Each structure stands twice: as C-alpha cells, then as structure tokens.
Tab-separated table of C-alpha atoms in Angstrom:
chain	number	residue	atom	x	y	z
A	795	MET	CA	17.203	-15.186	20.130
A	796	ALA	CA	13.901	-16.096	19.006
A	797	SER	CA	12.316	-19.306	19.869
A	798	SER	CA	12.240	-21.902	16.842
A	799	LYS	CA	9.081	-24.070	15.706
A	800	THR	CA	8.494	-27.358	15.561
A	801	ILE	CA	6.726	-28.182	11.962
A	802	THR	CA	5.349	-31.277	10.389
A	803	VAL	CA	5.936	-31.427	6.096
A	804	GLU	CA	5.688	-34.089	4.123
A	805	VAL	CA	7.929	-33.663	1.073
A	806	ASP	CA	8.024	-35.560	-1.890
A	807	ASP	CA	5.866	-38.347	-0.479
A	808	VAL	CA	8.054	-38.488	2.899
A	809	SER	CA	7.062	-36.494	6.499
A	810	TYR	CA	9.435	-34.641	8.212
A	811	THR	CA	9.519	-33.033	11.331
A	812	ASP	CA	12.316	-30.521	12.057
A	813	ASP	CA	12.486	-27.612	14.601
A	814	VAL	CA	13.339	-24.511	12.226
A	815	GLU	CA	14.060	-20.660	13.090
A	816	PRO	CA	11.238	-19.695	11.668
A	817	ARG	CA	12.977	-16.894	9.655
A	818	LEU	CA	14.546	-19.990	8.081
A	819	LEU	CA	13.122	-19.876	3.906
A	820	LEU	CA	11.612	-23.060	2.855
A	821	VAL	CA	14.321	-23.349	0.025
A	822	GLN	CA	16.720	-23.230	3.118
A	823	TYR	CA	15.162	-26.463	4.297
A	824	LEU	CA	14.486	-28.170	1.784
A	825	ARG	CA	18.414	-28.127	0.596
A	826	GLU	CA	20.087	-27.503	3.731
A	827	ARG	CA	17.934	-29.727	6.338
A	828	LEU	CA	16.923	-32.455	3.685
A	829	GLY	CA	19.801	-32.486	1.062
A	830	LYS	CA	17.000	-31.780	-1.450
A	831	THR	CA	19.493	-29.358	-3.503
A	832	GLY	CA	17.748	-30.414	-6.886
A	833	THR	CA	16.158	-27.565	-5.641
A	834	LEU	CA	18.383	-23.811	-6.540
A	835	ILE	CA	18.653	-20.471	-5.468
A	836	GLY	CA	18.987	-18.239	-8.199
A	837	CYS	CA	18.564	-14.348	-7.760
A	838	ASP	CA	16.658	-14.852	-3.850
A	839	THR	CA	14.526	-11.940	-4.826
A	840	THR	CA	11.362	-13.460	-5.925
A	841	ASN	CA	12.207	-12.924	-9.790
A	842	CYS	CA	13.998	-15.660	-11.779
A	843	GLY	CA	11.756	-19.153	-10.351
A	844	ALA	CA	14.382	-21.567	-10.101
A	845	CYS	CA	13.857	-22.057	-6.778
A	846	THR	CA	10.019	-22.603	-7.774
A	847	VAL	CA	7.925	-26.070	-5.947
A	848	HIS	CA	4.578	-26.661	-5.393
A	849	LEU	CA	2.993	-26.374	-1.839
A	850	ASP	CA	-0.058	-28.720	-2.345
A	851	GLY	CA	0.023	-28.996	-5.689
A	852	VAL	CA	0.530	-25.496	-6.947
A	853	SER	CA	3.878	-23.459	-7.676
A	854	VAL	CA	5.090	-21.429	-5.285
A	855	LYS	CA	8.884	-19.622	-4.694
A	856	SER	CA	10.621	-21.171	-2.062
A	857	CYS	CA	12.562	-18.202	-1.454
A	858	THR	CA	9.710	-16.661	-0.636
A	859	MET	CA	8.083	-18.297	1.772
A	860	PHE	CA	9.072	-19.381	5.293
A	861	ALA	CA	10.033	-23.332	6.516
A	862	VAL	CA	6.946	-22.580	8.991
A	863	GLN	CA	4.503	-21.359	6.304
A	864	ALA	CA	5.049	-24.911	5.383
A	865	ASP	CA	3.963	-26.547	8.022
A	866	GLY	CA	1.105	-29.108	7.375
A	867	HIS	CA	1.419	-28.989	3.981
A	868	GLN	CA	2.717	-30.792	0.750
A	869	VAL	CA	5.878	-29.569	-1.161
A	870	THR	CA	6.637	-31.973	-4.109
A	871	THR	CA	10.045	-30.215	-5.280
A	872	ILE	CA	12.019	-31.869	-8.682
A	873	GLU	CA	13.132	-34.399	-7.215
A	874	GLY	CA	9.584	-35.581	-6.596
A	875	MET	CA	8.867	-35.848	-10.362
A	876	ALA	CA	10.610	-39.129	-11.581
A	877	THR	CA	8.050	-42.568	-10.117
A	878	ASP	CA	10.073	-45.649	-10.078
A	879	GLY	CA	13.422	-44.607	-11.782
A	880	LYS	CA	11.299	-43.539	-14.414
A	881	LEU	CA	11.625	-39.451	-15.327
A	882	ALA	CA	8.118	-37.107	-15.484
A	883	PRO	CA	6.701	-36.705	-19.195
A	884	LEU	CA	8.010	-33.169	-18.461
A	885	GLN	CA	11.421	-33.839	-17.778
A	886	GLU	CA	11.866	-36.404	-20.242
A	887	ALA	CA	10.367	-33.911	-22.833
A	888	PHE	CA	13.305	-31.397	-21.562
A	889	HIS	CA	15.492	-33.470	-22.314
A	890	GLN	CA	14.143	-35.186	-25.779
A	891	CYS	CA	13.642	-31.750	-26.764
A	892	HIS	CA	17.319	-29.558	-25.790
A	893	ALA	CA	14.786	-27.148	-23.472
A	894	LEU	CA	17.864	-26.269	-21.374
A	895	GLN	CA	21.100	-25.475	-21.653
A	896	CYS	CA	23.771	-24.677	-18.810
A	897	GLY	CA	20.165	-26.461	-16.713
A	898	PHE	CA	20.234	-23.952	-13.886
A	899	CYS	CA	16.704	-22.655	-14.613
A	900	THR	CA	15.639	-26.378	-15.313
A	901	PRO	CA	13.968	-27.671	-11.920
A	902	GLY	CA	11.898	-24.415	-11.509
A	903	MET	CA	11.050	-24.382	-15.338
A	904	ILE	CA	9.688	-28.283	-14.671
A	905	MET	CA	7.869	-27.222	-11.124
A	906	GLN	CA	6.279	-24.367	-13.059
A	907	SER	CA	5.586	-26.204	-16.469
A	908	ALA	CA	3.928	-28.984	-14.196
A	909	SER	CA	1.667	-25.995	-11.792
A	910	LEU	CA	0.617	-24.548	-15.290
A	911	LEU	CA	-0.263	-28.010	-17.639
A	912	LYS	CA	-2.732	-29.059	-13.890
A	913	GLU	CA	-4.684	-25.258	-14.670
A	914	ASN	CA	-3.883	-25.130	-18.296
A	915	PRO	CA	-4.098	-28.775	-19.609
A	916	HIS	CA	-3.649	-27.714	-23.273
A	917	PRO	CA	-2.149	-23.623	-23.805
A	918	SER	CA	-1.295	-21.876	-26.325
A	919	GLU	CA	2.030	-21.139	-26.966
A	920	ALA	CA	1.817	-17.974	-25.888
A	921	GLU	CA	0.047	-19.068	-22.788
A	922	ILE	CA	3.153	-20.886	-21.589
A	923	ARG	CA	4.585	-18.469	-22.438
A	924	ASP	CA	2.640	-16.258	-20.172
A	925	GLY	CA	3.059	-19.477	-17.505
A	926	LEU	CA	6.466	-19.216	-17.468
A	927	GLU	CA	6.358	-15.697	-17.231
A	928	GLY	CA	8.216	-15.830	-13.720
A	929	ASN	CA	11.118	-18.434	-14.354
A	930	LEU	CA	14.460	-16.905	-15.915
A	931	CYS	CA	16.887	-18.724	-18.660
A	932	ARG	CA	20.059	-17.230	-19.361
A	933	CYS	CA	20.203	-19.410	-22.100
A	934	THR	CA	18.189	-20.819	-23.913
A	935	GLY	CA	16.453	-18.008	-25.825
A	936	TYR	CA	13.423	-19.624	-23.732
A	937	GLN	CA	12.220	-21.345	-27.882
A	938	ASN	CA	12.967	-25.032	-26.697
A	939	ILE	CA	11.411	-24.872	-23.339
A	940	VAL	CA	8.678	-23.829	-24.409
A	941	ALA	CA	8.616	-26.563	-27.606
A	942	ALA	CA	9.313	-29.332	-24.425
A	943	VAL	CA	5.870	-28.027	-22.902
A	944	LYS	CA	3.645	-27.677	-25.831
A	945	SER	CA	4.880	-31.484	-26.729
A	946	VAL	CA	3.360	-33.099	-23.182
A	947	ALA	CA	0.513	-30.897	-23.555
A	948	ASP	CA	0.181	-32.334	-27.326
A	949	GLY	CA	0.437	-36.056	-25.788
A	950	VAL	CA	3.971	-36.751	-27.665
A	951	GLU	CA	5.598	-39.787	-26.608
A	952	TYR	CA	8.686	-40.136	-25.607
A	953	GLY	CA	11.029	-43.108	-25.164
A	954	ASP	CA	12.466	-44.311	-21.598
A	955	SER	CA	16.082	-42.634	-21.584
A	956	GLY	CA	16.588	-43.753	-17.719
A	957	VAL	CA	16.415	-41.499	-14.381
A	958	SER	CA	19.645	-42.220	-13.330
A	959	ALA	CA	22.224	-43.239	-15.897
A	960	SER	CA	25.289	-45.972	-14.317
A	961	LEU	CA	28.365	-44.965	-13.327
A	962	GLU	CA	30.184	-47.329	-16.543
A	963	ASP	CA	27.344	-44.997	-18.753
A	964	ALA	CA	28.301	-42.240	-17.362
A	965	GLN	CA	32.247	-42.476	-17.511
A	966	ASN	CA	32.015	-43.612	-20.882
A	967	ALA	CA	29.858	-40.124	-21.671
A	968	GLY	CA	32.678	-38.290	-20.155
A	969	VAL	CA	30.800	-37.599	-17.266
A	970	SER	CA	32.362	-38.167	-13.616
B	468	MET	CA	20.066	-13.657	2.446
B	469	ILE	CA	18.914	-14.078	5.861
B	470	PRO	CA	15.731	-12.058	7.509
B	471	SER	CA	16.922	-10.812	11.385
B	472	PRO	CA	15.694	-13.324	13.633
B	473	PHE	CA	11.858	-12.865	14.630
B	474	ASP	CA	8.791	-14.412	16.644
B	475	TYR	CA	6.213	-16.194	14.993
B	476	ALA	CA	2.783	-16.851	15.777
B	477	ALA	CA	-0.229	-18.495	13.382
B	478	PRO	CA	-3.145	-17.658	15.164
B	479	THR	CA	-6.251	-19.255	13.645
B	480	THR	CA	-9.241	-16.868	14.376
B	481	VAL	CA	-9.509	-13.067	13.624
B	482	ALA	CA	-10.070	-13.125	17.669
B	483	GLN	CA	-6.551	-14.610	18.260
B	484	ALA	CA	-4.476	-12.649	16.168
B	485	LEU	CA	-5.964	-9.586	17.357
B	486	ASP	CA	-4.725	-10.400	21.007
B	487	LEU	CA	-1.458	-11.113	19.334
B	488	LEU	CA	-0.514	-7.490	18.204
B	489	ALA	CA	-1.926	-6.121	21.362
B	490	ASP	CA	0.408	-7.616	23.439
B	491	ALA	CA	3.486	-7.579	21.001
B	492	GLY	CA	4.098	-3.920	21.068
B	493	ASP	CA	4.646	-2.082	17.512
B	494	ASP	CA	7.691	-3.795	16.768
B	495	VAL	CA	5.365	-6.558	15.165
B	496	LYS	CA	4.657	-7.091	11.137
B	497	VAL	CA	1.830	-8.683	9.772
B	498	LEU	CA	2.519	-11.570	7.738
B	499	ALA	CA	-0.119	-12.021	4.862
B	500	GLY	CA	0.990	-13.892	1.513
B	501	GLY	CA	4.451	-12.872	1.914
B	502	GLN	CA	5.196	-11.473	-1.612
B	503	SER	CA	5.918	-8.000	-0.852
B	504	LEU	CA	6.705	-8.491	3.381
B	505	ILE	CA	9.539	-11.853	2.887
B	506	PRO	CA	11.353	-9.200	-0.164
B	507	VAL	CA	12.000	-6.839	2.511
B	508	MET	CA	12.526	-8.669	5.479
B	509	LYS	CA	15.450	-10.501	3.317
B	510	LEU	CA	16.738	-7.265	2.632
B	511	ARG	CA	15.952	-6.090	5.986
B	512	MET	CA	14.730	-3.228	5.611
B	513	ALA	CA	11.852	-4.529	7.720
B	514	ASP	CA	13.378	-6.418	10.964
B	515	PRO	CA	10.635	-6.813	13.239
B	516	THR	CA	10.701	-8.879	16.695
B	517	MET	CA	7.477	-10.653	15.464
B	518	VAL	CA	5.494	-11.522	12.158
B	519	VAL	CA	2.245	-12.773	12.771
B	520	ASP	CA	0.556	-14.987	10.061
B	521	LEU	CA	-2.771	-14.786	9.230
B	522	GLY	CA	-1.928	-18.179	6.661
B	523	ARG	CA	-4.164	-19.988	8.460
B	524	ILE	CA	-7.625	-18.121	9.613
B	525	SER	CA	-9.720	-19.515	6.934
B	526	GLU	CA	-12.947	-17.110	7.813
B	527	LEU	CA	-10.249	-15.032	5.826
B	528	THR	CA	-10.426	-16.905	2.547
B	529	GLY	CA	-12.960	-16.941	-0.599
B	530	VAL	CA	-15.595	-15.013	-1.891
B	531	THR	CA	-18.860	-14.874	-0.888
B	532	ASP	CA	-22.462	-13.679	-2.383
B	533	ASP	CA	-23.924	-11.026	0.639
B	534	GLY	CA	-26.682	-9.787	-1.194
B	535	ASP	CA	-25.871	-6.614	-3.049
B	536	SER	CA	-22.002	-6.847	-3.237
B	537	LEU	CA	-19.216	-9.273	-2.990
B	538	LEU	CA	-17.546	-10.332	0.600
B	539	ILE	CA	-13.833	-11.515	-0.467
B	540	GLY	CA	-12.067	-12.743	2.651
B	541	ALA	CA	-8.454	-10.373	2.764
B	542	MET	CA	-6.574	-13.190	2.435
B	543	THR	CA	-7.609	-15.036	-1.071
B	544	PRO	CA	-4.731	-15.357	-2.938
B	545	HIS	CA	-4.699	-13.393	-6.671
B	546	HIS	CA	-4.705	-16.881	-8.379
B	547	VAL	CA	-8.325	-17.394	-6.575
B	548	ILE	CA	-9.120	-13.583	-7.286
B	549	ALA	CA	-8.534	-14.358	-11.435
B	550	LYS	CA	-10.463	-17.309	-11.663
B	551	ASP	CA	-13.207	-16.971	-9.000
B	552	LEU	CA	-17.168	-17.153	-10.703
B	553	LEU	CA	-18.968	-15.186	-8.663
B	554	ILE	CA	-16.076	-11.895	-9.563
B	555	ALA	CA	-16.179	-12.566	-13.609
B	556	THR	CA	-19.694	-11.774	-13.137
B	557	TYR	CA	-20.191	-9.238	-10.501
B	558	ALA	CA	-16.404	-7.675	-10.342
B	559	PRO	CA	-14.325	-8.910	-13.726
B	560	LEU	CA	-12.209	-5.475	-13.131
B	561	LEU	CA	-10.787	-6.787	-9.669
B	562	ALA	CA	-9.482	-10.476	-11.771
B	563	GLN	CA	-8.484	-8.662	-15.009
B	564	ALA	CA	-5.990	-6.592	-12.556
B	565	ALA	CA	-5.617	-10.071	-10.107
B	566	ALA	CA	-4.419	-12.333	-13.168
B	567	THR	CA	-1.438	-9.103	-14.381
B	568	VAL	CA	-0.410	-9.413	-10.279
B	569	ALA	CA	3.480	-10.650	-10.918
B	570	ASP	CA	3.425	-14.279	-11.916
B	571	PRO	CA	1.502	-17.175	-11.789
B	572	GLN	CA	4.224	-18.394	-8.596
B	573	VAL	CA	3.695	-15.313	-6.974
B	574	ARG	CA	-0.687	-15.129	-7.833
B	575	HIS	CA	-0.219	-18.905	-6.155
B	576	ARG	CA	0.975	-17.191	-2.348
B	577	GLY	CA	-0.016	-12.877	-2.960
B	578	THR	CA	-3.169	-11.951	-1.625
B	579	LEU	CA	-5.694	-8.922	-2.301
B	580	GLY	CA	-5.922	-8.212	1.173
B	581	GLY	CA	-1.499	-8.095	1.499
B	582	ALA	CA	-1.815	-5.731	-1.908
B	583	LEU	CA	-4.252	-3.110	-0.157
B	584	VAL	CA	-2.514	-2.430	2.677
B	585	HIS	CA	1.162	-2.703	1.592
B	586	ALA	CA	-0.475	-0.026	-0.892
B	587	ASP	CA	2.607	-0.404	-3.108
B	588	PRO	CA	1.351	2.647	-5.597
B	589	ALA	CA	2.669	0.862	-8.806
B	590	GLY	CA	0.662	-2.651	-7.489
B	591	ASP	CA	-2.142	-3.795	-9.765
B	592	MET	CA	-5.098	-3.868	-7.131
B	593	PRO	CA	-5.427	-0.742	-5.444
B	594	ALA	CA	-6.895	1.073	-8.428
B	595	PRO	CA	-9.500	-1.165	-9.143
B	596	VAL	CA	-10.585	-1.325	-5.455
B	597	LEU	CA	-10.813	2.517	-6.504
B	598	ALA	CA	-12.692	2.272	-9.353
B	599	LEU	CA	-14.854	-0.550	-7.650
B	600	ASP	CA	-15.867	1.596	-5.191
B	601	ALA	CA	-14.948	-1.668	-2.349
B	602	THR	CA	-15.417	-1.161	1.333
B	603	LEU	CA	-12.625	-1.831	2.974
B	604	VAL	CA	-13.805	-4.179	6.211
B	605	VAL	CA	-11.022	-3.228	8.961
B	606	ALA	CA	-10.510	-5.621	13.086
B	607	GLY	CA	-9.404	-4.218	15.802
B	608	PRO	CA	-9.148	-3.879	19.408
B	609	HIS	CA	-12.141	-1.572	19.654
B	610	GLY	CA	-13.679	-4.226	17.139
B	611	GLU	CA	-14.836	-3.826	12.918
B	612	ARG	CA	-14.544	-0.741	11.024
B	613	SER	CA	-15.778	-0.045	7.503
B	614	ILE	CA	-13.661	2.492	5.149
B	615	ALA	CA	-14.212	3.661	2.154
B	616	ALA	CA	-11.235	2.836	-0.538
B	617	ALA	CA	-11.465	6.499	-1.457
B	618	ASP	CA	-9.983	6.912	2.351
B	619	PHE	CA	-8.050	4.101	2.219
B	620	PHE	CA	-5.087	4.859	0.909
B	621	GLN	CA	-3.054	7.772	2.751
B	622	GLY	CA	0.055	7.808	0.392
B	623	TYR	CA	3.668	6.016	-0.352
B	624	PHE	CA	2.743	2.478	1.403
B	625	THR	CA	0.328	3.612	3.841
B	626	THR	CA	-3.390	3.539	4.706
B	627	ALA	CA	-6.176	3.539	6.548
B	628	VAL	CA	-5.456	0.506	9.133
B	629	GLN	CA	-3.309	1.337	12.323
B	630	GLU	CA	-1.254	-0.334	14.493
B	631	GLY	CA	-3.202	-3.860	15.874
B	632	GLU	CA	-5.884	-3.612	13.410
B	633	ILE	CA	-6.061	-6.131	10.422
B	634	LEU	CA	-8.349	-5.801	7.198
B	635	THR	CA	-10.276	-8.148	7.108
B	636	HIS	CA	-12.660	-8.180	3.994
B	637	ILE	CA	-13.192	-6.426	0.985
B	638	ARG	CA	-17.207	-5.709	0.464
B	639	ILE	CA	-17.567	-5.231	-3.834
B	640	PRO	CA	-20.657	-4.176	-4.639
B	641	LYS	CA	-22.151	-6.192	-7.687
B	642	TYR	CA	-22.194	-4.684	-10.886
B	643	VAL	CA	-24.604	-5.526	-13.744
B	644	GLY	CA	-24.039	-4.465	-17.483
B	645	TRP	CA	-20.672	-2.857	-17.263
B	646	GLY	CA	-17.355	-3.471	-19.454
B	647	SER	CA	-14.118	-3.404	-17.753
B	648	HIS	CA	-10.459	-3.608	-18.412
B	649	TYR	CA	-7.105	-3.529	-16.570
B	650	GLU	CA	-4.438	-1.869	-19.507
B	651	LYS	CA	-1.434	-2.605	-17.830
B	652	PHE	CA	2.379	-1.325	-19.209
B	653	THR	CA	5.386	-2.599	-18.215
B	654	ARG	CA	8.626	-3.720	-20.277
B	655	VAL	CA	9.502	-6.231	-19.061
B	656	ALA	CA	7.512	-9.297	-18.092
B	657	GLN	CA	6.124	-9.699	-14.447
B	658	GLN	CA	7.728	-5.663	-13.733
B	659	TRP	CA	5.775	-3.973	-11.767
B	660	SER	CA	3.164	-1.381	-13.573
B	661	ILE	CA	5.249	1.496	-14.858
B	662	VAL	CA	1.418	2.696	-14.994
B	663	ALA	CA	-1.989	1.013	-15.596
B	664	VAL	CA	-5.350	2.026	-16.140
B	665	ALA	CA	-8.339	0.133	-14.515
B	666	ALA	CA	-11.331	1.404	-16.460
B	667	MET	CA	-14.999	0.212	-16.026
B	668	VAL	CA	-18.010	1.166	-18.702
B	669	ARG	CA	-21.577	1.511	-18.936
B	670	VAL	CA	-23.071	1.706	-22.461
B	671	GLU	CA	-26.559	2.296	-22.839
B	672	GLY	CA	-28.235	2.986	-25.943
B	673	GLY	CA	-24.724	3.422	-28.443
B	674	ALA	CA	-23.522	6.025	-26.066
B	675	ILE	CA	-21.413	5.826	-22.266
B	676	ALA	CA	-23.843	6.223	-19.503
B	677	ALA	CA	-21.067	6.094	-16.698
B	678	ALA	CA	-17.767	5.375	-16.289
B	679	ARG	CA	-15.423	4.501	-13.627
B	680	ILE	CA	-11.366	5.193	-13.749
B	681	GLY	CA	-8.996	3.612	-11.595
B	682	LEU	CA	-5.073	5.459	-12.056
B	683	THR	CA	-2.054	2.331	-10.736
B	684	ASN	CA	0.781	4.529	-10.432
B	685	MET	CA	0.214	7.455	-11.412
B	686	ALA	CA	0.944	9.538	-7.744
B	687	SER	CA	1.534	8.371	-4.465
B	688	THR	CA	-1.987	6.380	-4.342
B	689	PRO	CA	-4.528	5.082	-6.657
B	690	LEU	CA	-6.691	7.921	-7.997
B	691	ARG	CA	-10.091	8.275	-9.664
B	692	ALA	CA	-10.150	10.070	-13.209
B	693	ARG	CA	-12.928	12.026	-12.019
B	694	GLY	CA	-12.424	14.512	-15.236
B	695	VAL	CA	-12.369	11.648	-17.856
B	696	GLU	CA	-15.147	10.028	-15.808
B	697	ALA	CA	-17.447	13.320	-16.502
B	698	ALA	CA	-16.125	13.630	-20.151
B	699	LEU	CA	-17.577	10.298	-20.644
B	700	ALA	CA	-21.000	10.398	-19.404
B	701	GLY	CA	-22.520	11.029	-22.826
B	702	CYS	CA	-20.355	9.905	-24.851
B	703	ALA	CA	-20.389	8.669	-28.381
B	704	LEU	CA	-19.352	5.484	-28.852
B	705	GLU	CA	-16.174	6.332	-31.057
B	706	ALA	CA	-13.286	6.905	-31.766
B	707	ASP	CA	-12.523	9.253	-31.761
B	708	ALA	CA	-14.798	11.079	-28.986
B	709	ILE	CA	-13.191	8.226	-26.288
B	710	ALA	CA	-9.675	9.625	-27.081
B	711	THR	CA	-10.781	13.520	-26.737
B	712	ALA	CA	-12.056	12.664	-23.006
B	713	CYS	CA	-9.484	10.307	-22.163
B	714	ALA	CA	-6.664	13.312	-23.224
B	715	GLN	CA	-7.065	15.133	-19.502
B	716	ALA	CA	-6.150	11.470	-17.824
B	717	ALA	CA	-3.599	13.062	-16.273
B	718	ASP	CA	-5.018	15.998	-15.004
B	719	GLY	CA	-4.658	16.238	-11.278
B	720	THR	CA	-1.798	13.250	-11.420
B	721	GLU	CA	0.972	13.777	-9.613
B	722	PRO	CA	3.443	11.057	-11.012
B	723	ALA	CA	7.030	10.039	-9.811
B	724	SER	CA	10.377	10.218	-12.155
B	725	ASP	CA	12.408	6.540	-11.518
B	726	LEU	CA	14.038	4.421	-14.195
B	727	ASN	CA	11.270	3.112	-15.653
B	728	GLY	CA	10.649	6.576	-17.247
B	729	ASP	CA	9.808	10.548	-16.357
B	730	ALA	CA	6.781	12.439	-14.626
B	731	ALA	CA	6.389	13.973	-18.165
B	732	TYR	CA	6.297	10.521	-20.014
B	733	ARG	CA	4.215	8.506	-17.562
B	734	ARG	CA	1.388	11.408	-17.854
B	735	HIS	CA	1.184	10.525	-21.685
B	736	LEU	CA	0.711	7.214	-20.664
B	737	SER	CA	-1.883	7.691	-18.855
B	738	GLN	CA	-3.551	9.215	-21.725
B	739	VAL	CA	-2.612	6.204	-24.170
B	740	LEU	CA	-3.635	3.674	-21.818
B	741	THR	CA	-6.998	5.529	-20.192
B	742	LYS	CA	-7.796	5.007	-24.145
B	743	ARG	CA	-7.190	1.993	-24.155
B	744	ALA	CA	-9.450	0.792	-21.135
B	745	VAL	CA	-11.998	2.808	-22.131
B	746	LEU	CA	-12.379	1.557	-25.408
B	747	SER	CA	-11.364	-2.215	-24.521
B	748	ALA	CA	-14.146	-1.761	-21.782
B	749	ALA	CA	-16.919	-0.740	-23.944
B	750	GLY	CA	-16.466	-3.285	-26.367
B	751	LEU	CA	-14.564	-1.308	-29.730
C-alpha cells in the first residue's frame, strides 16, 4: 500500500489539512473529502471542463491533478465565487442571460470564464469562444454563455437575484 | 477513474529528484504538468509504483536571456511560453505553437519539457523545437548532457532521455529578422493536431533568404521538411512560387492512418498547411 501524504490546502478561503493517498484526484478531494460538490465530474478525461477550479488564481481541470499537487496552494471552486450571499457578476450574468439549460457544465464554465476575464478583461466574441475551448456544453449551443461572459466584460450590471432562495420561495417556485 | 496506488515524492532540487529516480528503480514515472501522464494513469495504461513530481523545483521554471540563446526551464507551462516577452522577441514560433496546445486549463498546467519528453507525434511543441534547432539539456546520475533536437526525438513516445535522467532546460538560439507561423489543422476544438506545420522564414531584398520548416504528426517523430527549405531558399516572395516549393512537403514523411485521416490525406494536408504557414511567416 502506497503511503499517504499530509497536505494543507486553502479552499475557498478556508485552510484544510488532510491525509490523502497520492492517487486521490483533486476533484475527488474537493467533492468527497470537503463536500464541495459544486465542482462536477463530467468526462473525467480532461476534455469537458466541468471540473474546472482555480489553482492560485488560474483555471485548471481538477480531474487532471492530484490533491497532493495542491499542497500549499490556494484553490477556488464555484462555491467560493459568491460573497456575502451575493452572486459574483459572472454567476448573475449566467442566470440573467439564461446561459444554461441542464446546468451541468455551468460551474466549470463560470470558473473558466472568470480565469479568461482575469487574463483578458475585454475579450472579443472570438476570444471568448477560444477561451472556453476546453469547456463543453451539450445544451445551449454556447450562444447565451458567450453573451453572458461578454456582458460582464462590457460592464453590464444586473440586479441582485439573491444567492439562496428561502425554503418557502423554493416551494413556491415548484422546487423542493 | 482512479489510478493504481503509487508512492509520491516532490523534491525541491534537481539533485534530490535524480537521487529519488536512482533509488526508485525502473517502475518510476516523472510527473511534470501531468496533462498527459495523469490521464494515462487514470486509464491504467501506466501504473508506476513511484511518481516523482518536478512541480516544486523552482530552478526548472522560467525563461532567461543567456547571451546568444534563451534558456527555458523544462517546467515552464505552455501559457507562460505563449506570453513570455523574450520568447515573443527571439523565438515567437514557440509561443505561437504553445498558444494552440489543447485548451486554456491544460496550458495552465502542461509544461514545455513534459510535452517534449512525452513526445506524442501529434503534440505541438516538438516540431517548433526541431525547427528552432533547440538543444535539450538533460541531467542524470553522471552529470549533465546536451542533446540536439534533431537527435532527441527517436520514435513514438520515445526520446533520448534515459532512465534516471530528467530534461531540465531547453536552449533556443535567438532568431532576429525571422517571421514565423504555426499552422495547425484540427476538426474540432482542443483536438490534437491532425497535421501541423511550424514555419520560419527570413526575407531579404524581396526574396526568401532562408526557411526552416517543422512538421507535426507526419511520422512517429517531428520532421524537418528539408526539401521545402532548400526550395524556398532564394524563392521569390510570390504566392505561386512559394506554393511550388511547398508541394514537396510530404517527401520523406511516413504519416499514420487513423480515424482522423489516412496517410494520403495527411500528405495532402502537409503541402497545403506548409504553404499557408510559409505565406503567413513571410507576411503575405
């Protein structure tokens, strides 16, 4: 049996110290050890981008990295994007632009879009499409995703839709 | 998908890494950016008992001006190569190719050295490194040795790097007055090159004075299109003449046939893409 390693990782501004098997993938660590299931496993083969998180501020595919490699580093997941109960501008834009249908690709799309806008705050439509090359969406045809990212780059301000509806609101909306 | 269990070490110096490799025997894998090795381990096509991660060796990252050449650390990621000012100034071909590797997330993790030692015939970095006449610096138990790019790539996924050795740096001569372009053909986003062409051209007095052409995925290793290079030397800066010179791009190649295209299709592609790459490199 391969020996485990102790790692300390800062995830969404909280420091965690854990013993992990070297073969544990970062995405498994986030989901199964930390309960951060907002980061999804799609293809599990480095293609789809659903597992995209930020490592020290740049996007990576967390299915293609071992948790031990993140030792001493900072990870941001989709669950760290909202602040004080307020959605991040990209989250709000995806919501308002209807940039999703099933939503499975959305966490990865938003994390990659955030990384793209950090590197290139005013991308053209072509640069947005290139920047999202590593993220697959099988529902939308990408139009509204590109529109959402463009709107944030263009500084469009959306009203606050609230990060979490109350149980009552959710039930009224037919969600339980 | 979960890899087989393995022991893991993350040395902070090249010397430590070499000691670890020497002690680990032959069932060890060196981990660079992991964008090829980790998928292969997840598929259990590789199941090393020991992984030595170079990710914490700071001396292996970065680009430095070293007189007549640039010295690039093997662990420098593609996204840095694509944007580095020294590379943009003296070896833009390398940046142009790095910007086409896979997708942004993979370029954030994947490294130049990892891509070269992995030596996938469809990988984008070997052909430019060959066209640029780079020298690969390898450290091993008996010290350091330098290998010309022409001798480095030996076959499918096979390089001159021996067991117990690590590629530490890539040395690239400075090129001044050359135009360059990497022309890559794929069917879908983030795909491996079906064929790609790395072209450098030096124009003098309205004609091409010299050309360097590297081919991606036209054999088990990257190739120089020497016939095209010879035909382009002295060639007028004129599209038809350049097209004629580029028509021999497939000479001496041995492309594979696969689901993306058969060998004949790849030969055709190599001619078309070489012409496009040279025209673009020449500013036409």
